[in-house]
Short mmCIF file of C-alpha atoms in Angstrom, two decimals:
data_model
loop_
_atom_site.label_atom_id
_atom_site.label_comp_id
_atom_site.label_asym_id
_atom_site.label_seq_id
_atom_site.Cartn_x
_atom_site.Cartn_y
_atom_site.Cartn_z
CA MET A 1 -0.08 0.23 0.13
CA LYS A 2 1.34 3.53 -0.92
CA VAL A 3 1.78 6.06 1.65
CA ALA A 4 -1.11 8.35 0.05
CA GLU A 5 -3.42 5.66 0.79
CA ALA A 6 -2.32 4.66 3.96
CA VAL A 7 -2.63 8.27 5.42
CA GLY A 8 -5.86 8.55 4.07
CA ARG A 9 -7.33 5.61 5.59
CA ALA A 10 -5.88 5.92 8.86
CA LEU A 11 -7.27 9.73 9.04
CA ALA A 12 -10.54 8.67 8.10
CA ALA A 13 -10.81 6.15 10.57
CA SER A 14 -9.53 7.99 13.15
CA GLU A 15 -13.16 10.34 13.24
CA VAL A 16 -12.22 12.89 10.53
CA ASP A 17 -15.58 12.33 8.85
CA HIS A 18 -15.63 15.00 6.54
CA VAL A 19 -12.67 16.08 4.03
CA PHE A 20 -13.46 19.53 2.11
CA GLY A 21 -11.15 20.31 -0.73
CA VAL A 22 -10.28 20.85 -4.22
CA VAL A 23 -8.53 17.73 -5.83
CA GLY A 24 -5.41 17.93 -8.17
CA SER A 25 -2.69 15.64 -8.78
CA GLY A 26 -0.96 15.65 -5.66
CA ASN A 27 -4.20 15.09 -3.67
CA PHE A 28 -6.16 12.74 -5.41
CA HIS A 29 -4.92 9.40 -4.07
CA LEU A 30 -4.83 10.62 -0.74
CA THR A 31 -8.27 12.08 -0.97
CA ASN A 32 -9.99 8.85 -2.56
CA ALA A 33 -8.25 6.36 -0.16
CA MET A 34 -10.31 8.79 2.53
CA VAL A 35 -13.62 8.48 1.00
CA ALA A 36 -13.08 4.94 0.48
CA ALA A 37 -12.45 4.75 4.16
CA GLY A 38 -16.01 6.25 4.91
CA ALA A 39 -15.20 10.10 5.02
CA ARG A 40 -17.24 12.27 3.16
CA PHE A 41 -15.73 14.49 0.63
CA VAL A 42 -17.16 17.94 -0.13
CA ALA A 43 -15.99 19.39 -3.28
CA ALA A 44 -15.84 22.85 -3.41
CA ARG A 45 -15.26 25.19 -6.61
CA HIS A 46 -12.45 27.25 -5.02
CA GLU A 47 -9.65 26.29 -1.97
CA GLY A 48 -10.35 29.28 -0.22
CA GLY A 49 -14.31 28.18 -0.15
CA ALA A 50 -13.01 24.88 0.91
CA ALA A 51 -10.95 26.09 3.98
CA THR A 52 -13.90 28.25 5.09
CA MET A 53 -16.27 25.40 4.90
CA ALA A 54 -14.11 23.07 6.85
CA ASP A 55 -13.72 25.63 9.37
CA ALA A 56 -17.17 26.01 9.71
CA TYR A 57 -17.87 22.64 9.63
CA ALA A 58 -15.77 22.05 12.67
CA ARG A 59 -16.88 25.10 14.78
CA THR A 60 -20.41 23.76 14.60
CA SER A 61 -20.17 20.06 14.61
CA GLY A 62 -17.19 20.12 17.48
CA ALA A 63 -14.95 17.44 15.48
CA VAL A 64 -11.92 17.85 13.69
CA ALA A 65 -12.69 18.51 9.92
CA ALA A 66 -9.86 18.25 7.05
CA LEU A 67 -8.82 20.41 4.10
CA SER A 68 -7.18 18.57 1.18
CA VAL A 69 -5.12 20.86 -1.26
CA HIS A 70 -2.66 20.16 -4.11
CA GLN A 71 0.89 21.50 -3.78
CA GLY A 72 1.44 24.99 -4.20
CA PRO A 73 -1.30 27.12 -5.79
CA GLY A 74 -3.80 24.62 -4.16
CA LEU A 75 -2.17 25.78 -0.52
CA THR A 76 -2.08 29.50 -1.26
CA ASN A 77 -5.63 29.78 -2.86
CA ALA A 78 -6.91 28.36 0.51
CA LEU A 79 -4.66 30.63 2.82
CA THR A 80 -7.58 33.34 3.62
CA GLY A 81 -9.54 30.64 4.97
CA ILE A 82 -6.55 28.92 6.87
CA THR A 83 -5.65 32.36 8.29
CA GLU A 84 -9.13 32.64 9.48
CA ALA A 85 -9.34 29.07 11.26
CA ALA A 86 -5.98 29.66 12.83
CA LYS A 87 -6.68 32.61 14.26
CA SER A 88 -9.80 31.22 15.31
CA ARG A 89 -7.94 28.53 17.01
CA THR A 90 -10.15 26.27 15.10
CA PRO A 91 -9.32 22.27 15.04
CA LEU A 92 -8.42 21.91 11.54
CA LEU A 93 -6.19 19.64 9.78
CA VAL A 94 -5.16 20.77 6.36
CA LEU A 95 -3.68 17.80 3.93
CA ALA A 96 -1.59 19.76 1.34
CA ALA A 97 0.46 17.60 -1.16
CA GLU A 98 4.00 19.27 -1.04
CA ALA A 99 6.68 19.75 -4.12
CA THR A 100 10.18 19.38 -2.97
CA ALA A 101 12.07 19.55 -6.32
CA GLN A 102 14.13 22.14 -6.34
CA ARG A 103 12.89 23.52 -9.72
CA SER A 104 9.40 22.55 -9.47
CA ASN A 105 7.14 25.33 -10.39
CA PHE A 106 4.87 24.29 -7.17
CA ARG A 107 7.82 24.56 -4.85
CA ILE A 108 7.33 27.28 -1.89
CA ASP A 109 7.85 26.86 1.64
CA GLN A 110 4.82 25.63 2.88
CA ALA A 111 6.16 25.36 6.19
CA VAL A 112 6.77 28.82 6.60
CA LEU A 113 3.48 30.09 5.12
CA ALA A 114 1.70 28.23 7.50
CA HIS A 115 3.73 29.53 10.15
CA SER A 116 3.19 33.45 8.91
CA VAL A 117 -0.37 33.04 9.46
CA GLY A 118 -0.45 31.23 12.85
CA ALA A 119 -1.09 27.56 11.82
CA VAL A 120 1.01 24.88 12.98
CA SER A 121 3.18 22.62 10.52
CA ALA A 122 3.92 19.13 10.31
CA ARG A 123 5.15 16.90 7.66
CA VAL A 124 5.15 13.24 7.04
CA THR A 125 8.71 12.35 6.24
CA THR A 126 9.06 8.44 6.07
CA ALA A 127 7.04 5.76 4.31
CA HIS A 128 7.79 3.49 8.02
CA ASP A 129 6.43 6.60 10.11
CA ALA A 130 3.96 8.02 7.75
CA VAL A 131 0.76 7.07 9.39
CA GLU A 132 2.00 7.68 13.05
CA GLN A 133 2.84 11.15 11.98
CA ALA A 134 -0.49 12.00 10.28
CA LEU A 135 -2.11 10.70 13.62
CA ALA A 136 0.16 12.69 15.62
CA ALA A 137 -0.91 15.92 13.36
CA LEU A 138 -4.52 14.99 13.81
CA ARG A 139 -4.05 14.60 17.55
CA ARG A 140 -2.55 18.05 18.15
CA ALA A 141 -5.13 19.92 15.87
CA ARG A 142 -7.81 18.49 18.36
CA HIS A 143 -6.00 18.49 21.69
CA GLU A 144 -4.35 22.06 21.14
CA ARG A 145 -7.59 23.35 19.24
CA ARG A 146 -4.91 24.44 16.79
CA THR A 147 -4.85 24.35 12.64
CA VAL A 148 -2.15 22.11 11.54
CA LEU A 149 -1.00 21.84 8.20
CA LEU A 150 0.25 18.38 7.32
CA ASN A 151 2.88 18.49 4.56
CA LEU A 152 2.73 15.76 2.18
CA PRO A 153 5.98 15.54 0.01
CA LEU A 154 5.12 13.84 -3.54
CA GLU A 155 7.96 11.77 -3.44
CA VAL A 156 6.77 10.10 0.05
CA GLN A 157 3.14 9.69 -0.68
CA ALA A 158 4.33 7.39 -3.65
CA LEU A 159 6.43 5.11 -1.42
CA ASP A 160 5.29 1.67 -0.48
CA VAL A 161 4.60 1.03 3.40
CA PRO A 162 7.21 -1.41 4.50
CA ALA A 163 5.54 -4.91 5.44
CA GLY A 164 4.84 -5.56 9.00
CA VAL A 165 4.18 -1.62 9.74
CA SER A 166 0.65 -1.04 11.36
CA LEU A 167 -1.84 0.73 9.37
CA LYS A 168 -4.52 0.61 12.25
CA ALA A 169 -5.79 3.79 13.35
CA VAL A 170 -5.80 4.47 17.13
CA PRO A 171 -8.78 6.14 18.38
CA LEU A 172 -8.28 9.61 19.85
CA PRO A 173 -8.21 9.87 23.43
CA GLU A 174 -10.44 12.93 24.57
CA PRO A 175 -8.33 16.01 25.31
CA GLU A 176 -7.71 16.71 29.16
CA ARG A 177 -9.51 19.80 30.65
CA ALA A 178 -7.72 22.42 32.46
CA GLU A 179 -8.63 22.14 36.46
CA PRO A 180 -8.59 25.34 38.14
CA SER A 181 -6.54 25.45 41.12
CA ARG A 182 -8.33 25.83 44.78
CA THR A 183 -6.89 28.99 44.93
CA ALA A 184 -8.06 30.54 41.91
CA VAL A 185 -11.42 29.32 42.63
CA ALA A 186 -11.52 31.00 46.35
CA ASP A 187 -10.39 34.21 44.58
CA LEU A 188 -13.09 33.90 41.71
CA VAL A 189 -15.78 33.01 44.57
CA ARG A 190 -14.90 36.17 46.82
CA VAL A 191 -14.78 38.41 44.02
CA LEU A 192 -18.23 37.08 42.87
CA GLU A 193 -19.59 37.36 46.37
CA ARG A 194 -18.90 40.96 46.90
CA ALA A 195 -20.23 42.40 43.64
CA GLU A 196 -23.81 43.88 43.33
CA ARG A 197 -23.96 43.97 39.53
CA PRO A 198 -22.16 41.21 38.15
CA VAL A 199 -22.22 40.70 34.30
CA PHE A 200 -21.14 37.22 32.76
CA VAL A 201 -19.48 37.35 29.02
CA ALA A 202 -19.08 33.75 27.21
CA GLY A 203 -16.94 33.32 24.43
CA ARG A 204 -15.42 30.60 22.33
CA GLY A 205 -14.38 28.68 24.99
CA ALA A 206 -17.57 28.56 26.16
CA ARG A 207 -19.65 27.04 23.57
CA THR A 208 -20.72 23.84 24.63
CA PRO A 209 -24.30 22.73 26.50
CA ALA A 210 -22.49 21.94 29.72
CA ALA A 211 -20.47 25.01 30.06
CA ARG A 212 -23.53 27.01 29.49
CA ASP A 213 -25.71 25.07 32.02
CA ALA A 214 -22.74 25.63 34.63
CA LEU A 215 -22.50 29.52 33.65
CA SER A 216 -26.26 29.46 34.04
CA ALA A 217 -26.56 28.09 37.52
CA LEU A 218 -23.56 30.14 38.67
CA ALA A 219 -25.03 33.33 37.48
CA ASP A 220 -28.23 32.54 39.38
CA ARG A 221 -26.79 31.93 42.43
CA HIS A 222 -25.01 35.21 42.19
CA GLY A 223 -27.69 37.60 40.22
CA ALA A 224 -25.44 37.70 37.09
CA LEU A 225 -26.66 38.86 33.76
CA LEU A 226 -25.73 36.81 30.96
CA ALA A 227 -24.03 37.99 27.69
CA THR A 228 -21.94 36.53 25.04
CA SER A 229 -19.34 37.44 22.42
CA ALA A 230 -20.47 37.79 18.65
CA VAL A 231 -19.00 33.68 18.15
CA ALA A 232 -20.97 32.36 21.04
CA ARG A 233 -24.23 34.19 20.10
CA GLY A 234 -27.46 32.24 20.93
CA LEU A 235 -25.55 30.59 23.77
CA PHE A 236 -28.20 32.02 26.21
CA HIS A 237 -30.98 32.03 23.97
CA GLY A 238 -34.50 31.99 25.95
CA ASN A 239 -32.82 33.04 28.94
CA PRO A 240 -34.56 35.88 30.55
CA TRP A 241 -31.58 37.20 31.84
CA SER A 242 -29.69 37.21 28.69
CA LEU A 243 -28.30 40.48 27.29
CA ASP A 244 -27.47 38.88 24.04
CA VAL A 245 -24.19 39.98 22.27
CA SER A 246 -21.69 42.06 24.02
CA GLY A 247 -19.84 44.58 21.90
CA GLY A 248 -20.57 46.37 18.79
CA PHE A 249 -23.64 44.25 18.20
CA ALA A 250 -25.10 45.13 21.72
CA SER A 251 -28.45 46.43 21.76
CA PRO A 252 -28.70 50.22 23.51
CA LEU A 253 -30.21 48.15 26.78
CA ALA A 254 -27.07 45.66 26.77
CA ALA A 255 -25.01 48.45 26.40
CA GLU A 256 -26.23 50.30 29.15
CA LEU A 257 -26.22 47.52 31.93
CA ILE A 258 -22.85 45.97 30.88
CA GLN A 259 -21.63 49.64 31.33
CA GLY A 260 -23.33 49.87 34.73
CA ALA A 261 -21.75 46.40 35.95
CA ASP A 262 -19.74 46.44 38.66
CA LEU A 263 -18.07 43.06 37.92
CA ILE A 264 -17.32 41.84 34.20
CA VAL A 265 -16.23 38.13 34.05
CA GLY A 266 -15.30 36.74 30.84
CA TRP A 267 -15.67 33.08 30.65
CA GLY A 268 -13.50 31.65 27.29
CA CYS A 269 -13.87 34.95 25.91
CA ALA A 270 -10.99 37.39 25.14
CA LEU A 271 -12.87 40.75 26.07
CA ASN A 272 -11.19 42.19 22.90
CA MET A 273 -11.66 45.76 21.28
CA TRP A 274 -14.68 44.39 19.85
CA THR A 275 -16.20 42.62 22.43
CA MET A 276 -15.78 45.51 24.88
CA ARG A 277 -16.08 48.32 22.51
CA HIS A 278 -12.28 49.51 22.98
CA GLY A 279 -13.05 49.48 26.61
CA SER A 280 -15.79 51.62 26.92
CA LEU A 281 -18.48 49.03 28.13
CA ILE A 282 -16.14 48.58 31.23
CA GLY A 283 -17.16 51.28 34.05
CA ALA A 284 -14.79 53.05 35.70
CA ASP A 285 -15.01 51.25 39.09
CA ALA A 286 -15.93 47.87 37.47
CA SER A 287 -13.58 44.77 38.32
CA VAL A 288 -12.86 42.42 35.35
CA VAL A 289 -12.07 38.68 35.63
CA GLN A 290 -10.90 36.34 32.91
CA VAL A 291 -11.38 32.69 33.05
CA ASP A 292 -9.61 30.48 30.39
CA ASP A 293 -7.99 27.33 29.54
CA ASP A 294 -5.15 29.11 27.95
CA ARG A 295 -2.86 30.89 30.47
CA GLU A 296 -1.34 33.16 27.88
CA ALA A 297 -4.75 34.31 26.95
CA LEU A 298 -5.35 35.80 30.19
CA GLY A 299 -4.84 39.54 30.09
CA ALA A 300 -3.63 39.50 26.57
CA HIS A 301 -6.13 42.24 25.43
CA ARG A 302 -6.90 44.31 28.41
CA ARG A 303 -5.97 44.54 31.96
CA ILE A 304 -7.72 42.89 34.33
CA ASP A 305 -7.96 41.98 38.05
CA LEU A 306 -8.25 38.50 38.22
CA GLY A 307 -7.21 35.46 36.05
CA VAL A 308 -8.02 32.25 36.30
CA THR A 309 -6.58 29.16 34.14
CA GLY A 310 -9.14 26.57 33.75
CA ASP A 311 -11.71 25.08 31.74
CA VAL A 312 -14.91 27.09 31.78
CA GLU A 313 -17.46 24.28 32.76
CA LEU A 314 -15.07 22.80 35.74
CA THR A 315 -14.35 26.51 36.71
CA ALA A 316 -18.18 27.27 36.65
CA ARG A 317 -18.79 24.17 38.53
CA ARG A 318 -16.23 24.35 41.29
CA ALA A 319 -17.27 27.92 41.87
CA LEU A 320 -20.97 26.91 42.50
CA GLU A 321 -19.85 24.04 44.85
CA ALA A 322 -18.13 26.91 46.81
CA ALA A 323 -20.88 29.58 46.52
CA GLY A 324 -23.05 30.63 49.69
CA GLU A 325 -26.62 31.57 49.52
CA GLY A 326 -28.15 33.08 46.34
CA ARG A 327 -28.97 36.55 45.69
CA GLU A 328 -30.94 39.06 43.59
CA GLY A 329 -27.56 40.94 42.21
CA TYR A 330 -28.29 42.57 39.13
CA ARG A 331 -31.37 40.63 38.69
CA THR A 332 -33.91 43.51 39.97
CA SER A 333 -37.48 43.70 39.41
CA ASP A 334 -36.57 46.85 37.31
CA VAL A 335 -33.97 45.29 35.15
CA GLY A 336 -36.25 42.14 34.61
CA ALA A 337 -38.59 44.68 33.35
CA ALA A 338 -36.57 46.52 30.97
CA LEU A 339 -35.57 43.24 29.52
CA ALA A 340 -39.03 41.82 28.67
CA ALA A 341 -39.57 44.84 27.03
CA ARG A 342 -36.62 46.08 24.70
CA ALA A 343 -33.77 43.67 24.99
CA ARG A 344 -34.05 42.54 21.44
CA TRP A 345 -33.11 45.24 18.71
CA ARG A 346 -36.12 44.78 17.04
CA ASP A 347 -37.83 46.33 20.22
CA VAL A 348 -35.98 49.63 19.33
CA PRO A 349 -37.63 52.00 17.52
CA TYR A 350 -37.15 53.44 14.59
CA GLU A 351 -38.03 55.44 11.45
CA ASP A 352 -38.14 53.30 8.20
CA GLU A 353 -35.83 55.05 5.73
CA GLY A 354 -37.09 52.74 3.04
CA THR A 355 -38.11 54.03 -0.49
CA ARG A 356 -39.64 52.66 -3.49
CA GLU A 357 -36.41 51.86 -4.81
CA ARG A 358 -34.74 50.48 -1.47
CA ILE A 359 -35.58 48.54 1.49
CA ASP A 360 -34.40 49.73 4.95
CA PRO A 361 -31.88 46.83 6.24
CA ARG A 362 -33.76 46.89 9.65
CA THR A 363 -37.11 46.19 7.98
CA LEU A 364 -35.84 43.70 5.64
CA SER A 365 -34.06 41.79 9.02
CA ILE A 366 -37.05 42.22 10.95
CA ALA A 367 -39.14 40.59 8.48
CA LEU A 368 -37.07 37.57 7.82
CA ASP A 369 -36.74 36.81 11.19
CA ASP A 370 -40.73 36.57 11.32
CA ILE A 371 -40.75 34.55 8.07
CA LEU A 372 -37.87 32.26 8.37
CA PRO A 373 -38.23 28.90 10.45
CA ALA A 374 -36.90 29.52 13.73
CA GLU A 375 -34.65 26.54 13.65
CA ARG A 376 -31.90 27.90 11.39
CA VAL A 377 -28.09 28.29 11.39
CA VAL A 378 -27.01 31.60 10.49
CA GLY A 379 -23.78 32.28 8.56
CA VAL A 380 -22.47 36.35 8.10
CA ASP A 381 -19.94 37.75 5.77
CA SER A 382 -18.05 40.86 6.80
CA GLY A 383 -18.74 44.16 5.80
CA ASN A 384 -20.96 47.57 6.75
CA PHE A 385 -24.17 45.43 6.63
CA MET A 386 -23.30 42.67 9.00
CA GLY A 387 -24.68 44.06 12.10
CA TYR A 388 -28.18 43.79 10.77
CA PRO A 389 -28.55 39.84 10.49
CA SER A 390 -26.13 39.20 13.46
CA ALA A 391 -28.52 41.55 15.51
CA TYR A 392 -31.94 40.97 14.20
CA LEU A 393 -32.10 37.60 12.89
CA SER A 394 -32.48 35.45 15.97
CA VAL A 395 -30.56 31.69 16.33
CA PRO A 396 -32.27 28.87 18.37
CA ASP A 397 -28.42 28.35 20.14
CA HIS A 398 -24.81 28.43 20.03
CA ASN A 399 -24.42 26.27 16.78
CA GLY A 400 -27.52 28.41 15.10
CA PHE A 401 -24.75 31.28 14.62
CA CYS A 402 -21.37 30.81 12.75
CA PHE A 403 -19.09 33.70 12.56
CA THR A 404 -16.16 33.65 10.58
CA GLN A 405 -14.67 37.01 11.44
CA ALA A 406 -11.24 36.67 13.52
CA PHE A 407 -9.26 37.81 10.28
CA GLN A 408 -12.14 39.92 9.02
CA SER A 409 -12.20 38.98 5.43
CA ILE A 410 -15.01 39.69 3.06
CA GLY A 411 -15.86 36.63 1.08
CA LEU A 412 -16.40 33.89 3.85
CA GLY A 413 -20.00 34.26 4.63
CA LEU A 414 -21.40 31.81 1.89
CA ALA A 415 -18.95 29.14 2.55
CA THR A 416 -19.08 29.63 6.44
CA THR A 417 -22.98 28.59 5.91
CA ILE A 418 -22.38 25.70 3.63
CA GLY A 419 -20.05 24.39 6.06
CA ALA A 420 -22.33 25.01 9.35
CA ALA A 421 -25.31 23.73 6.99
CA LEU A 422 -23.46 20.52 6.61
CA ALA A 423 -22.69 19.80 10.25
CA ARG A 424 -26.68 20.83 10.86
CA PRO A 425 -28.79 19.16 8.19
CA ASP A 426 -31.94 19.66 10.54
CA ARG A 427 -31.79 23.14 10.42
CA LEU A 428 -32.40 25.77 7.50
CA PRO A 429 -28.93 27.46 6.60
CA VAL A 430 -29.18 31.26 5.99
CA ALA A 431 -26.26 32.99 4.45
CA ALA A 432 -26.26 36.78 5.08
CA LEU A 433 -23.99 38.76 2.48
CA GLY A 434 -22.95 42.09 1.34
CA ASP A 435 -23.09 42.48 -2.28
CA GLY A 436 -19.02 42.43 -2.46
CA GLY A 437 -18.70 39.33 -0.36
CA ALA A 438 -21.63 37.64 -2.56
CA LEU A 439 -19.86 38.28 -5.76
CA MET A 440 -16.27 37.64 -4.56
CA SER A 441 -17.45 34.06 -3.75
CA ALA A 442 -20.20 33.46 -6.17
CA VAL A 443 -18.58 30.60 -7.52
CA GLU A 444 -19.72 28.46 -4.13
CA LEU A 445 -23.23 28.71 -5.64
CA ASP A 446 -22.74 26.21 -7.48
CA THR A 447 -21.68 23.81 -4.49
CA VAL A 448 -25.07 24.89 -2.78
CA ARG A 449 -27.09 23.72 -5.73
CA ARG A 450 -25.09 20.77 -6.17
CA LEU A 451 -25.04 19.50 -2.50
CA GLY A 452 -28.92 20.06 -2.64
CA LEU A 453 -28.80 22.43 0.57
CA PRO A 454 -32.45 24.15 1.30
CA MET A 455 -30.12 27.64 1.74
CA VAL A 456 -31.71 30.96 1.61
CA VAL A 457 -28.78 33.77 0.75
CA VAL A 458 -29.67 37.18 1.48
CA VAL A 459 -27.67 39.83 -0.11
CA TYR A 460 -27.94 42.94 1.30
CA ASN A 461 -26.70 44.92 -1.74
CA ASP A 462 -25.77 48.68 -1.36
CA GLU A 463 -23.62 48.31 -4.68
CA ALA A 464 -20.24 49.71 -2.59
CA TYR A 465 -17.87 48.58 -0.28
CA GLY A 466 -20.58 50.40 2.69
CA ALA A 467 -17.52 50.25 5.49
CA GLU A 468 -15.13 52.19 3.01
CA VAL A 469 -17.99 54.49 1.73
CA HIS A 470 -18.93 55.54 5.08
CA HIS A 471 -15.57 55.52 6.60
CA PHE A 472 -14.03 58.00 4.17
CA GLY A 473 -16.81 59.71 2.46
CA PRO A 474 -17.89 62.28 5.31
CA ASP A 475 -14.47 63.38 5.00
CA GLY A 476 -14.87 64.11 1.37
CA PHE A 477 -12.53 61.53 -0.41
CA PRO A 478 -13.60 60.50 -3.56
CA LEU A 479 -15.50 57.24 -3.73
CA ASP A 480 -15.31 55.75 -7.09
CA THR A 481 -13.10 52.78 -6.17
CA VAL A 482 -15.08 51.63 -3.42
CA THR A 483 -18.76 51.76 -5.50
CA PHE A 484 -20.28 49.87 -8.48
CA PRO A 485 -23.00 50.05 -10.94
CA GLU A 486 -25.92 48.06 -10.29
CA THR A 487 -25.81 44.46 -10.70
CA ASP A 488 -28.55 41.64 -10.81
CA ILE A 489 -27.16 39.20 -8.22
CA ALA A 490 -30.64 37.45 -8.63
CA ALA A 491 -29.88 36.64 -12.30
CA VAL A 492 -26.51 35.20 -11.55
CA ALA A 493 -27.85 33.03 -8.70
CA ARG A 494 -30.91 31.78 -11.49
CA GLY A 495 -27.77 30.79 -13.53
CA TYR A 496 -26.55 28.71 -10.93
CA GLY A 497 -30.10 26.99 -10.55
CA PHE A 498 -31.33 28.97 -7.62
CA GLU A 499 -34.94 30.50 -7.20
CA ALA A 500 -34.24 34.01 -6.76
CA VAL A 501 -36.19 37.51 -6.11
CA THR A 502 -35.06 41.10 -5.96
CA VAL A 503 -36.70 42.91 -3.02
CA ARG A 504 -36.98 46.39 -2.79
CA THR A 505 -39.99 46.70 -0.43
CA PRO A 506 -41.47 44.86 1.76
CA ALA A 507 -44.30 43.48 -0.31
CA ASP A 508 -41.58 41.77 -2.50
CA LEU A 509 -40.77 39.54 0.28
CA LYS A 510 -44.15 37.41 -0.52
CA ALA A 511 -41.91 35.39 -2.74
CA VAL A 512 -39.71 34.55 0.04
CA GLN A 513 -42.88 33.58 2.03
CA ASP A 514 -44.04 31.62 -0.89
CA TRP A 515 -40.42 29.65 -1.15
CA VAL A 516 -40.90 28.88 2.81
CA ALA A 517 -44.17 27.09 2.46
CA GLY A 518 -42.74 24.95 0.03
CA PRO A 519 -41.49 22.54 -1.60
CA ARG A 520 -38.04 24.55 -1.47
CA SER A 521 -36.96 22.35 -4.50
CA ALA A 522 -34.26 24.76 -5.34
CA PRO A 523 -32.25 27.18 -2.74
CA LEU A 524 -33.49 30.88 -2.52
CA LEU A 525 -31.28 33.81 -3.13
CA ILE A 526 -33.00 37.24 -2.25
CA ASP A 527 -31.35 40.33 -3.98
CA ALA A 528 -32.04 42.98 -1.35
CA LYS A 529 -31.57 46.60 -2.67
CA VAL A 530 -30.95 48.24 0.83
CA THR A 531 -30.88 51.93 1.66
CA ARG A 532 -27.11 53.01 2.06
CA GLU A 533 -27.33 56.57 3.10
CA HIS A 534 -25.53 56.22 6.48
CA GLY A 535 -23.29 53.64 8.08
CA SER A 536 -24.56 51.04 10.45
CA TRP A 537 -24.28 51.70 13.81
CA TRP A 538 -21.90 49.19 14.69
CA LEU A 539 -19.74 50.51 12.17
CA GLU A 540 -19.81 54.07 13.49
CA GLU A 541 -19.10 52.73 17.16
CA ALA A 542 -15.97 50.61 15.93
CA PHE A 543 -14.83 54.05 14.16
CA ARG A 544 -14.95 56.28 17.12
CA GLY A 545 -12.64 53.85 18.47
CA HIS A 546 -9.85 54.85 15.91
#
């Protein structure tokens, strides 16, 4: 058996059940071996899309996903998606063929490339150790929550595995969880018991049902309000004391209550510039605590008064065991009444700015929230528009929102939603894109149609790179480089086999209602011509910090 086949079969037998990619000569045999061993191969139309699909699948499923790419340009095409995954600490295994011949036109230093974007590099070097080297890379991806680039030199792939070498995969052990020290838990409990208005902010490290339940119970004991970073949105859905998202997407009431806290505890949350609005959400007299299983993450973005190294769920449970009697804390009757009346963005009054030609993005988003089934998984691209679907489209839980924004690249939203949809086939996938990101990634509309995904793609179309328009326009700079003629994106989608509708007024959304009613024989794209007179609230907030 050749090394390529042995490695592919071993990885598929070791719980890698989805591999995404574009197949060329260098990764042909490896990919086919994984399929033969039971893995599902998802063919994208571009390696960049494949990388983001794999990233989103891993985030939403909780399993390690694999990305398979050709040597050289296959890897460089995928680099933006790999960078996003690496910055997000997504457990992703990148299987890259590698050309090592000095004069090969495919030759680049792939290990240096991986290191430059924050990924970890490994290499299969011998036929004798190939399977173990591949499984070691897989273990590292899972146990350290890292994006690992496994280079597979072409000449090594073609070697025969020596007789007697075991090709059996070993089941991956569960990663060890960091147990907090007793001293750290005692310090945390003392801080919690002194607080009168505590707020918990849960992030990526808290995105499990067990962590949610532990945090909810601890918050109940201490009267804490509950919020999340954007990547953990939906974690506390349905909890009457939930503020939803902290940061730029926070509702006016949520921002007011977080600013009024005398204690903010970040649970697996970086408390970075976005989650804390450049620090403006932290009151002058508020104490800040951070809990994370990575010691280096503590205080990385801002000054903290207490750092606890520990797994979020374990730390919350140990703190609950040591806690005293329950108390009201921040959960007063006045706060409860305010949350019941105006916790959601859609409860905030606004003046509809829509015309006969363009729909207000708030009106559009509220209507779609009402029309689309509640059991959904929403993927959001980057841009001026992104706050509207992020704030107005409700999601059922933390697996209902996939937010690939650590690198802040546009063009990832469609592939994000494809990967999340494959992880949650029981839910309606909703991709929210700007026109720039939609056209940048339009090739993956073919992947949506080919996979038979019942997806809704919503394009917030202002015919511009809106963030740049609203950043530079007020200062009188020319905007010809960031504005574009009207494009019929609905017609583009029909060419890929979608049903499509152009929306200019709320009445045009009748077509969306009809699609939801069935039979949904093809995916749906909504080309929404949105108002564009000013920037979104979250963008204005972000610009204030510069």
